[in-house]
CSV table of C-alpha atoms in Angstrom, one decimal:
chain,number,residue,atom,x,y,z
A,1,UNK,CA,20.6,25.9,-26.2
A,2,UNK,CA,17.2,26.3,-25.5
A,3,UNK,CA,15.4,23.1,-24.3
A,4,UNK,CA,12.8,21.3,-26.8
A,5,UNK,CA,10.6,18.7,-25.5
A,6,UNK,CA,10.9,15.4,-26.9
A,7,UNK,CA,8.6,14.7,-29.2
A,8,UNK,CA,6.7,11.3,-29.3
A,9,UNK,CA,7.2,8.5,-32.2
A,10,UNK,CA,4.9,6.0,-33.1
A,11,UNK,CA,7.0,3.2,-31.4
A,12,UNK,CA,7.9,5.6,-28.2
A,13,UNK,CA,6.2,4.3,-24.6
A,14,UNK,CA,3.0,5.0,-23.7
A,15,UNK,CA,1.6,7.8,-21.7
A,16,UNK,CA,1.8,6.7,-18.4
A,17,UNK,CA,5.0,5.4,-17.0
A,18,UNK,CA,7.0,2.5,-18.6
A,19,UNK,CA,7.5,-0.9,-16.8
A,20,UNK,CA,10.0,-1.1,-14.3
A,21,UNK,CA,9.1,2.8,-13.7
A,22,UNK,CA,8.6,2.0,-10.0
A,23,UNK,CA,10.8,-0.1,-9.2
A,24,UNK,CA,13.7,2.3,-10.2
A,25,UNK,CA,12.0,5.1,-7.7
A,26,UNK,CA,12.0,2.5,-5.1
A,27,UNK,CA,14.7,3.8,-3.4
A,28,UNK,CA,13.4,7.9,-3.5
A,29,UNK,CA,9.9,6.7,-2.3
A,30,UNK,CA,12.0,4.7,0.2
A,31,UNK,CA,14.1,7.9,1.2
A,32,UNK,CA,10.7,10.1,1.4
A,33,UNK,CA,8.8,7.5,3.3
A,34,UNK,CA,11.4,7.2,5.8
A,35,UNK,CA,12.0,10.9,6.0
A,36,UNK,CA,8.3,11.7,6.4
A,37,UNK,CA,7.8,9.0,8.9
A,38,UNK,CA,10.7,10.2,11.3
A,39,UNK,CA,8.6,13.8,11.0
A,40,UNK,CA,6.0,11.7,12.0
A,41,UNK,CA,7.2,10.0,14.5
A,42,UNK,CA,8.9,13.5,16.3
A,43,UNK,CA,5.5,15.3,15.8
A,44,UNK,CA,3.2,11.9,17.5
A,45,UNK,CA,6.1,12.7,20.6
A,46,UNK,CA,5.9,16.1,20.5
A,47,UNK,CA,2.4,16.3,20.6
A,48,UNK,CA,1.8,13.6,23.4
A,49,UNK,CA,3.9,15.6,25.4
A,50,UNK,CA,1.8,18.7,24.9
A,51,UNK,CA,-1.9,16.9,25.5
A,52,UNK,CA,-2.9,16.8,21.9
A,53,UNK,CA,-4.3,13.8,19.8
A,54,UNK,CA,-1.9,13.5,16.8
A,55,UNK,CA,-5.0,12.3,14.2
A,56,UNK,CA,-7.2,15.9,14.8
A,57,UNK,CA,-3.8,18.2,14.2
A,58,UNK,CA,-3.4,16.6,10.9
A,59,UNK,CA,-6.7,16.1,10.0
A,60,UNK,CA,-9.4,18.2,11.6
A,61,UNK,CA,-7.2,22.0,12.0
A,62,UNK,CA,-6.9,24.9,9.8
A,63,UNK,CA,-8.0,24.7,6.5
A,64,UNK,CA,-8.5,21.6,6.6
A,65,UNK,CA,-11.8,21.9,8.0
A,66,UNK,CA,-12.8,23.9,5.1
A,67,UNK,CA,-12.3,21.6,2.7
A,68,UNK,CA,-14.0,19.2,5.1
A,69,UNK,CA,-17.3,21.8,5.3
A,70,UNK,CA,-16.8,21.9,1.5
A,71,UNK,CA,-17.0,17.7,0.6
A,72,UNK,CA,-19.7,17.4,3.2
A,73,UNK,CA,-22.0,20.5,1.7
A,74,UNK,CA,-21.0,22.0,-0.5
A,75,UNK,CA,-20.1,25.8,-1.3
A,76,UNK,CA,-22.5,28.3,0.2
A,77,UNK,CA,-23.1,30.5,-2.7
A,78,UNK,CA,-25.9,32.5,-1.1
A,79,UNK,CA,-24.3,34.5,1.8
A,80,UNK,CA,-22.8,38.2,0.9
A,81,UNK,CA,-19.5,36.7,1.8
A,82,UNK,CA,-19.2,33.0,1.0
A,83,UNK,CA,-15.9,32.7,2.4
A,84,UNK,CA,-15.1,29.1,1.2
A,85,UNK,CA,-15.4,30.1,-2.5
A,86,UNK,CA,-12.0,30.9,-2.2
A,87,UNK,CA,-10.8,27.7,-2.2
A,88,UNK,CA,-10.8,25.5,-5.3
A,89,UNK,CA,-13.1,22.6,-5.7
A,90,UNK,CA,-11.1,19.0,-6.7
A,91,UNK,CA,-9.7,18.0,-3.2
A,92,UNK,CA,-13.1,18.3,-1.1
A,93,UNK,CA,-14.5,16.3,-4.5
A,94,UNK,CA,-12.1,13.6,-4.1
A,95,UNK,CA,-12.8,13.5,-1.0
A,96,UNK,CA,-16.8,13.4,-1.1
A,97,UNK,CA,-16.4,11.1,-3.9
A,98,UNK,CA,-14.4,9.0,-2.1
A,99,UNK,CA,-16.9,9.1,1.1
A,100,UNK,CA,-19.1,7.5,-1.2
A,101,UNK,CA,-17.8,4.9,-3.0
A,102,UNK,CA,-15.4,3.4,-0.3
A,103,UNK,CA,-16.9,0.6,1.9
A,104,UNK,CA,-16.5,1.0,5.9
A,105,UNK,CA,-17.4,3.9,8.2
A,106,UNK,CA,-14.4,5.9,7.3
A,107,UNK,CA,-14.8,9.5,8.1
A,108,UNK,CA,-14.3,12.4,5.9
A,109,UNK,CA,-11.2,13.7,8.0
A,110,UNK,CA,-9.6,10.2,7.4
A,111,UNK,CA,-10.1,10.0,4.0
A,112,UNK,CA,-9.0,13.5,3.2
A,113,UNK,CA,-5.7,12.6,5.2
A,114,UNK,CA,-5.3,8.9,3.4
A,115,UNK,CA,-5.9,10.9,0.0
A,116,UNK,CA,-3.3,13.1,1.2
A,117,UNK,CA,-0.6,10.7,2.4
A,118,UNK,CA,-1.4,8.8,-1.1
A,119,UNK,CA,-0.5,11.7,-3.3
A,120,UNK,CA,2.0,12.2,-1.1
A,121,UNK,CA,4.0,9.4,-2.5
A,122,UNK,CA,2.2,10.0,-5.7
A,123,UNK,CA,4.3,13.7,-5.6
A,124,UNK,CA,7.2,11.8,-4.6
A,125,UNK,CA,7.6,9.5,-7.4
A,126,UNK,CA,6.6,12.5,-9.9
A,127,UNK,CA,9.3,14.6,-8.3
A,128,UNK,CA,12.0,11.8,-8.8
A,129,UNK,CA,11.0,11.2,-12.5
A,130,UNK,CA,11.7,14.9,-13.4
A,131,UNK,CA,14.7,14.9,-11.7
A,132,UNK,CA,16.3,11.6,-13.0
A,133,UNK,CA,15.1,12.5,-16.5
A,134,UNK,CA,17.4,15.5,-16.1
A,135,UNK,CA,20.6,14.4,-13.9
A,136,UNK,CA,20.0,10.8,-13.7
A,137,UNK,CA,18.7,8.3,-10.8
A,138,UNK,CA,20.7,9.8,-7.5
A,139,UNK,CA,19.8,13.4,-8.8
A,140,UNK,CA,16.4,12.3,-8.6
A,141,UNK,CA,16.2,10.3,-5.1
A,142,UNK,CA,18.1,13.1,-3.7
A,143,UNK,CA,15.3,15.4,-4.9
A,144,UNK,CA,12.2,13.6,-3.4
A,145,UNK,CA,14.5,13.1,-0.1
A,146,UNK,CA,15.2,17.3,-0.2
A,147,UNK,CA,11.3,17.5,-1.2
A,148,UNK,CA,10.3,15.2,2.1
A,149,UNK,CA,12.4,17.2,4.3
A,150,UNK,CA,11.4,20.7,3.0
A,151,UNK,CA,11.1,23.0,6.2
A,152,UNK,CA,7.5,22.6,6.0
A,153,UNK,CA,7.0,19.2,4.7
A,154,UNK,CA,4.9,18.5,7.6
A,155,UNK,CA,1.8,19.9,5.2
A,156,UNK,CA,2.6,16.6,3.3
A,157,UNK,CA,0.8,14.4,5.5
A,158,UNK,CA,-2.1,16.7,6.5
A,159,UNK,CA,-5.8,17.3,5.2
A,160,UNK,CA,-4.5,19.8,3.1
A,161,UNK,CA,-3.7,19.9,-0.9
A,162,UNK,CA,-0.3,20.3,-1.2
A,163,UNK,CA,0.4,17.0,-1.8
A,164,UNK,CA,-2.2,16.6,-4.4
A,165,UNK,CA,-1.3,19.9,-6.1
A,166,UNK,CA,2.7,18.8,-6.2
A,167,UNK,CA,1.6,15.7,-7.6
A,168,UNK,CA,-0.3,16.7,-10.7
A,169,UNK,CA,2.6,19.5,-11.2
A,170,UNK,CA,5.3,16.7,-10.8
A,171,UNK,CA,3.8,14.4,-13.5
A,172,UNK,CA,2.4,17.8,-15.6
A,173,UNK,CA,6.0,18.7,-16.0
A,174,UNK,CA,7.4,15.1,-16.8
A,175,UNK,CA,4.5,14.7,-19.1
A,176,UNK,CA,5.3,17.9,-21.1
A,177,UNK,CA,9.3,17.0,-21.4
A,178,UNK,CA,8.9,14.0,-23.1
A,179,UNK,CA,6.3,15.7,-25.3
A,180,UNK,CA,3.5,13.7,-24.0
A,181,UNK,CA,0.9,16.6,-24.4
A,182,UNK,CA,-2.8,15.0,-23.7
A,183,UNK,CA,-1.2,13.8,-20.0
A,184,UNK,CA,0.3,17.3,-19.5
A,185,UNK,CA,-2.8,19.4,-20.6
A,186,UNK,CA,-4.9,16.8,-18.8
A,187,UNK,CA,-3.1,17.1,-15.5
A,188,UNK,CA,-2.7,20.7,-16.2
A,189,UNK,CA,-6.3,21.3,-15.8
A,190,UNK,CA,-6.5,19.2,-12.9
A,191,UNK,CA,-4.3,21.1,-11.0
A,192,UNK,CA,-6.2,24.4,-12.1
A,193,UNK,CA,-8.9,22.7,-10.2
A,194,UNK,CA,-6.6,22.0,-7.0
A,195,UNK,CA,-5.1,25.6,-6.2
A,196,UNK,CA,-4.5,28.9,-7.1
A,197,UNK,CA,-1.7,28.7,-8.1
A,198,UNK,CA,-2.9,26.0,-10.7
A,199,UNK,CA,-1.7,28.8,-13.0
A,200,UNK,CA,1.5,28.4,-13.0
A,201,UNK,CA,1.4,24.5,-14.2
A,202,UNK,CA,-1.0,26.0,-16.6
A,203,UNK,CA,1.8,28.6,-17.4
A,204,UNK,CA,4.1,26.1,-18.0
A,205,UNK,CA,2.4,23.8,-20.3
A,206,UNK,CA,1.1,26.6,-22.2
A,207,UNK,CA,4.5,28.0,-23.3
A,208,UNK,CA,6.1,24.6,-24.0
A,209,UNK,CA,3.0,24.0,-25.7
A,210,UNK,CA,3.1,26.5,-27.8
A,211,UNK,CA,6.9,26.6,-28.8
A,212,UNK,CA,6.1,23.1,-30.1
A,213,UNK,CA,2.9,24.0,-31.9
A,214,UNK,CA,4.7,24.1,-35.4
A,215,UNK,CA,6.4,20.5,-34.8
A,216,UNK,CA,3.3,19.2,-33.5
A,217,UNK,CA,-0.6,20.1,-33.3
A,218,UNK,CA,-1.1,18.4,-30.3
A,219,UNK,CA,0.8,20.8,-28.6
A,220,UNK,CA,-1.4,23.7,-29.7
A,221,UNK,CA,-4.1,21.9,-28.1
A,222,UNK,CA,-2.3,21.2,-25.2
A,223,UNK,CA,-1.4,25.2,-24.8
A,224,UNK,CA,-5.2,25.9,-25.2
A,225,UNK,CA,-6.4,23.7,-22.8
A,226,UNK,CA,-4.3,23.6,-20.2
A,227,UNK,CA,-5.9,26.7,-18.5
A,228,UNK,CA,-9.2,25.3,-18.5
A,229,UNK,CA,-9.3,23.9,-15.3
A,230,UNK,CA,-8.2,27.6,-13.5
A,231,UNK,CA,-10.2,29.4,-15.8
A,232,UNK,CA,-13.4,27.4,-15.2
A,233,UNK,CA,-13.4,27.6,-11.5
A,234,UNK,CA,-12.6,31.1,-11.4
A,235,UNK,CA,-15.4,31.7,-14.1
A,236,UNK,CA,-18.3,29.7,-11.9
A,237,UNK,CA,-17.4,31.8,-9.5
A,238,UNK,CA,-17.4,35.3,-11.3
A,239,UNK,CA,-21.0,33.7,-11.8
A,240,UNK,CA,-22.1,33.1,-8.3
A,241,UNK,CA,-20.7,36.4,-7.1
A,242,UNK,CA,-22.5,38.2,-10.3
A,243,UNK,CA,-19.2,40.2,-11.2
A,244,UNK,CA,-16.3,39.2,-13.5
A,245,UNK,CA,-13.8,39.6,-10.7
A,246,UNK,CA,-15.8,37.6,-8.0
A,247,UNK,CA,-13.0,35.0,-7.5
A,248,UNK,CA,-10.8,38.1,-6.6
A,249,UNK,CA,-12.8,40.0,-4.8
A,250,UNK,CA,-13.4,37.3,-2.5
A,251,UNK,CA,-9.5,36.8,-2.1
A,252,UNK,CA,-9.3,40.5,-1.3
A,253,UNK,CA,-12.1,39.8,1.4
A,254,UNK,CA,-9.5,37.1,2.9
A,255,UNK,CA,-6.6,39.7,3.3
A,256,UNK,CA,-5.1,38.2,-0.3
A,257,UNK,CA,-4.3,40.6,-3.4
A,258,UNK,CA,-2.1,41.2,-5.8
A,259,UNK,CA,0.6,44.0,-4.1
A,260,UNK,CA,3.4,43.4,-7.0
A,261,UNK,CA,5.6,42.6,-3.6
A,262,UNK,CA,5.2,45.6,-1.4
A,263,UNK,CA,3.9,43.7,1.5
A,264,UNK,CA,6.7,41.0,1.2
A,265,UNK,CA,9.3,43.7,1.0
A,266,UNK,CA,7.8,45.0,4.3
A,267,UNK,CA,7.8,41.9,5.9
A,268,UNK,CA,11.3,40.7,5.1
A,269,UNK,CA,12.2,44.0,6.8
A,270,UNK,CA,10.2,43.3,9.3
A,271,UNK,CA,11.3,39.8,10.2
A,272,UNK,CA,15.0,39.9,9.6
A,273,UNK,CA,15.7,43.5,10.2
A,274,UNK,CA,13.9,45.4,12.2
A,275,UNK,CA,12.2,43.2,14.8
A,276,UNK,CA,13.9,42.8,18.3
A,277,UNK,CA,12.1,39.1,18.8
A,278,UNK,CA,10.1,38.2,15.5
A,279,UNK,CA,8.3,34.9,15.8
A,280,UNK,CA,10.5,32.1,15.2
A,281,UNK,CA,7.9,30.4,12.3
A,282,UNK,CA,8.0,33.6,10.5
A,283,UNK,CA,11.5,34.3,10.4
A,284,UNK,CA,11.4,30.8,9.7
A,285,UNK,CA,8.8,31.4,6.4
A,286,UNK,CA,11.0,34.8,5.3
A,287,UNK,CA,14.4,33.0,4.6
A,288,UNK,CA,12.4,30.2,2.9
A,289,UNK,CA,11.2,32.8,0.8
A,290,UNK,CA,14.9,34.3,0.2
A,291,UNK,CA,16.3,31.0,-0.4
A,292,UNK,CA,13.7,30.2,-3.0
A,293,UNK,CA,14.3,33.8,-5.1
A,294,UNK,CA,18.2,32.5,-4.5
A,295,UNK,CA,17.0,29.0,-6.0
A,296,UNK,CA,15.6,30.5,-9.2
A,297,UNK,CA,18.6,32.5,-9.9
A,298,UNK,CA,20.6,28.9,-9.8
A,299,UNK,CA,17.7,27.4,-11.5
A,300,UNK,CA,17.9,30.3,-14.2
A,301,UNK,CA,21.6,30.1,-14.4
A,302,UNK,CA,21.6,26.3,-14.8
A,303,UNK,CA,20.0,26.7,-17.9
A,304,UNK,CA,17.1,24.2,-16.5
A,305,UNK,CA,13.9,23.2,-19.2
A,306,UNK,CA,11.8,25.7,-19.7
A,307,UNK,CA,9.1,24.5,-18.6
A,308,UNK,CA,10.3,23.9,-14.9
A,309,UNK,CA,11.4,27.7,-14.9
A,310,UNK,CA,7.8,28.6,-15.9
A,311,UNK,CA,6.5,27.1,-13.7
A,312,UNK,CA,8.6,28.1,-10.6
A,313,UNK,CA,8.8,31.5,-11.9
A,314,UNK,CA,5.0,32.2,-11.9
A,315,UNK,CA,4.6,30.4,-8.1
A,316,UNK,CA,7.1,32.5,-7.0
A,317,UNK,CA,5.6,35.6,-8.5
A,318,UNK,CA,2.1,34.5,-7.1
A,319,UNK,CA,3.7,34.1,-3.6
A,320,UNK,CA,5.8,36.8,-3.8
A,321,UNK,CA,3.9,39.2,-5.5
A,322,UNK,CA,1.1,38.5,-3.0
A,323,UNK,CA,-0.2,41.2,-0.3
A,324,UNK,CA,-2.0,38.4,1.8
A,325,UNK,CA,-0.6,36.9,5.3
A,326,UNK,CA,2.5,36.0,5.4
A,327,UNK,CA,2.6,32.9,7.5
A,328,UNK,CA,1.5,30.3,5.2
A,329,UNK,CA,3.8,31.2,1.9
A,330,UNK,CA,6.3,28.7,2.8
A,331,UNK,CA,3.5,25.8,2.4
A,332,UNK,CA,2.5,27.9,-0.8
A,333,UNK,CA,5.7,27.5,-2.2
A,334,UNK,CA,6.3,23.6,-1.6
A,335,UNK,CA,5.3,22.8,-4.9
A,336,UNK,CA,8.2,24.5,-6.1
A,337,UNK,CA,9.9,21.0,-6.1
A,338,UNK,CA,12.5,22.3,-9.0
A,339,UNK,CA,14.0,25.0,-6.8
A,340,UNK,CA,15.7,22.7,-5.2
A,341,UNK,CA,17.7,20.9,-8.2
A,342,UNK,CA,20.7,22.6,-7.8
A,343,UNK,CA,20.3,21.5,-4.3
A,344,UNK,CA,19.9,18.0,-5.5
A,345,UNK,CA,22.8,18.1,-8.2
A,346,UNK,CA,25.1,19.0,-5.6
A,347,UNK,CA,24.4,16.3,-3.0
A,348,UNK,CA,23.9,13.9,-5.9
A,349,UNK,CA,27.7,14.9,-6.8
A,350,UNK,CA,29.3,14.9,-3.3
A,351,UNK,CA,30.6,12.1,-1.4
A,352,UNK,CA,27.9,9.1,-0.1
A,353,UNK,CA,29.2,10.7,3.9
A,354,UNK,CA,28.6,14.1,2.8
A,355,UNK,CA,25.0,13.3,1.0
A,356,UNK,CA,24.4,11.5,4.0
A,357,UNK,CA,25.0,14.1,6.3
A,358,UNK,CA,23.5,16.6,4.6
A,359,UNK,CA,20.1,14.7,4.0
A,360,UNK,CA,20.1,13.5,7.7
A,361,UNK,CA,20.2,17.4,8.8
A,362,UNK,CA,17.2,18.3,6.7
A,363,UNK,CA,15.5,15.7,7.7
A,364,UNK,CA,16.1,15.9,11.4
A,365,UNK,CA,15.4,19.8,10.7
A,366,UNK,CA,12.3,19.0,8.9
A,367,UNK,CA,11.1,17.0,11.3
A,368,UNK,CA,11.6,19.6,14.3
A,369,UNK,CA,10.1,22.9,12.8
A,370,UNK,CA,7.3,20.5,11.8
A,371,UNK,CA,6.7,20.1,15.4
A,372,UNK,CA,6.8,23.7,15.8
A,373,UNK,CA,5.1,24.6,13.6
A,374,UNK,CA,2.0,22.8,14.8
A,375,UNK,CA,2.6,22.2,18.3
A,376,UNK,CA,4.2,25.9,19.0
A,377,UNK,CA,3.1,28.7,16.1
A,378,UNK,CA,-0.4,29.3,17.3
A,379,UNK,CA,-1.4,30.0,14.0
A,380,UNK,CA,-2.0,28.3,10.3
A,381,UNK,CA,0.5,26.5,9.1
């Protein structure tokens, strides 16, 4: 049947997480901690080896430094091409925010890789709650494990937004299955403020929302508001740029548009098929993709919430759908934390040697393409 999210009663719990909350994901933020910091520790090797400084590749590289030009000054508005508009505006806040209002002589870089390593955890514990709301507490460690030793986890604990983003999606999602709507809409919009693909958290609320609107008005409201946050940024800059599609045409100026999945098509051919000696990282980033359309199938044929399938349905349709480079849509489909329940179910169900063996390989696995991926790819993650 289809699923209906639990409404709340005047003597349910609160809106944030009930006592005792934490200490019942204490093991899953114990199993991503120690997964993240074996990455860690692989990665601080790997790179002494090679000559670098572990702190500047996960704080000062890539797009990190954008959000880092962004906290520090802002967006340039003026310039025919203001390139940074394209990326959304509550991470380099946070971080200017936090530049402010913490004592000490804490850089920027350091703080946007704290706030990272923070919502990290944060993510973690959001990931876990979905999960044992659905299969139960090992279902839900397993997840946050699977989610620490994604192939590109490595984004986790870097000046980047992943964390953040997975985070507000993780506790948007929990928030909307126990029919706690002001926290989902709230973190909704937060997360339209985070990424792109904001959208698709948006998505999600907005359709349980609105199934629920005849049991309960503050789902309606939820629905409606939920978008805000995406809408907003993407309006400010249809203002700055002087044209109703200004957030878009600066994405088409980056490389990114919507395709409806021709490039991806190309590329999978490309990578897999055609190619004597493809790059290892992007044969690595196509079957990430091909799992993840395998996932959704499970996902869809598991009968999952609703919600989660709106969700990973629209990310993958973003990603998938996109015509922009093809390197980074692994990291742009981390997020996707759901995909992997069926994952999760299965090791949850197995035998404790064969769990164990199968979270020790994805972590160990984890931990060496993140090495690669930032010590060997000589591109973005």
């Amino acid at each position: 049947m289809p699923y209906v999210p639990t409404p709340r009663t005047p003597a349910a719990a609160p809106d944030v997480p009930e006592r005792g909350a934490l200490r019942r994901a204490a093991p899953a933020l114990f199993g991503f901690l120690a997964v993240r910091l074996l990455g860690l520790a692989v990665l601080a090797r790997w790179a002494h080896l090679r000559g670098h400084g572990l702190w500047p590749l996960l704080a000062r590289t890539w797009d990190s430094l954008w959000y880092l030009d962004i906290a520090g000054h802002g967006y340039a508005t003026q310039p025919s091409f203001p390139r940074n508009l394209a990326f959304f505006p509550l991470f380099p806040g946070l971080v200017r925010l936090l530049s402010a209002v913490l004592p000490g002589n804490a850089s920027p870089a350091s703080i946007a890789l704290g706030l990272a390593v923070v919502c990290s955890l944060a993510a973690a514990w959001g990931v876990f709650a979905v999960g044992d709301r659905l299969h139960g507490r090992r279902t839900g460690t397993v997840l946050a494990v699977l989610w620490g030793a994604s192939p590109v986890a490595a984004v986790e604990w870097m000046g980047y937004t992943e964390s953040l983003f997975t985070a507000l999606a993780a506790w948007a999602l929990y928030a909307v299955l126990g029919g706690r709507w002001a926290w989902a809409a709230g973190l909704a919009v937060a997360a339209g403020l985070t990424r792109p693909t904001g959208l698709a958290v948006a998505a999600a609320v907005g359709v349980a929302g609105l199934l629920a609107a005849r049991r309960e008005r503050r789902a309606l409201a939820a629905a409606l508001t939920a978008p805000l946050g995406w809408l907003g940024y993407v309006g400010w800059v249809a203002l700055v740029r002087g044209r109703w599609d200004g957030y878009f045409e600066v994405q088409r100026r980056w490389g990114n548009q919507w395709d409806g999945g021709a490039v991806t098509l190309r590329a999978l051919r490309r990578h897999l098929v055609h190619s004597p000696s493809p790059p290892f990282f992007l044969t690595v980033v196509s079957v990430v993709l091909l799992l993840s359309a395998a996932l959704y199938v499970c996902c869809v044929a598991d009968r999952q919430p609703l919600p989660l399938l709106v969700f990973t349905g629209v990310l993958l349709l973003v990603v998938l759908g996109s015509g922009g480079v093809w390197f980074p849509r692994a990291r742009f489909l981390l997020p996707g934390f759901p995909l992997l329940l069926p994952l999760a179910v299965g090791v949850a169900r197995a035998r404790w040697h064969v769990a164990a063996l199968v979270l020790t390989g994805a972590a160990l696995s984890s931990a060496w393409l993140g090495g690669h991926m930032l010590l060997v790819w000589d591109g973005a993650p």
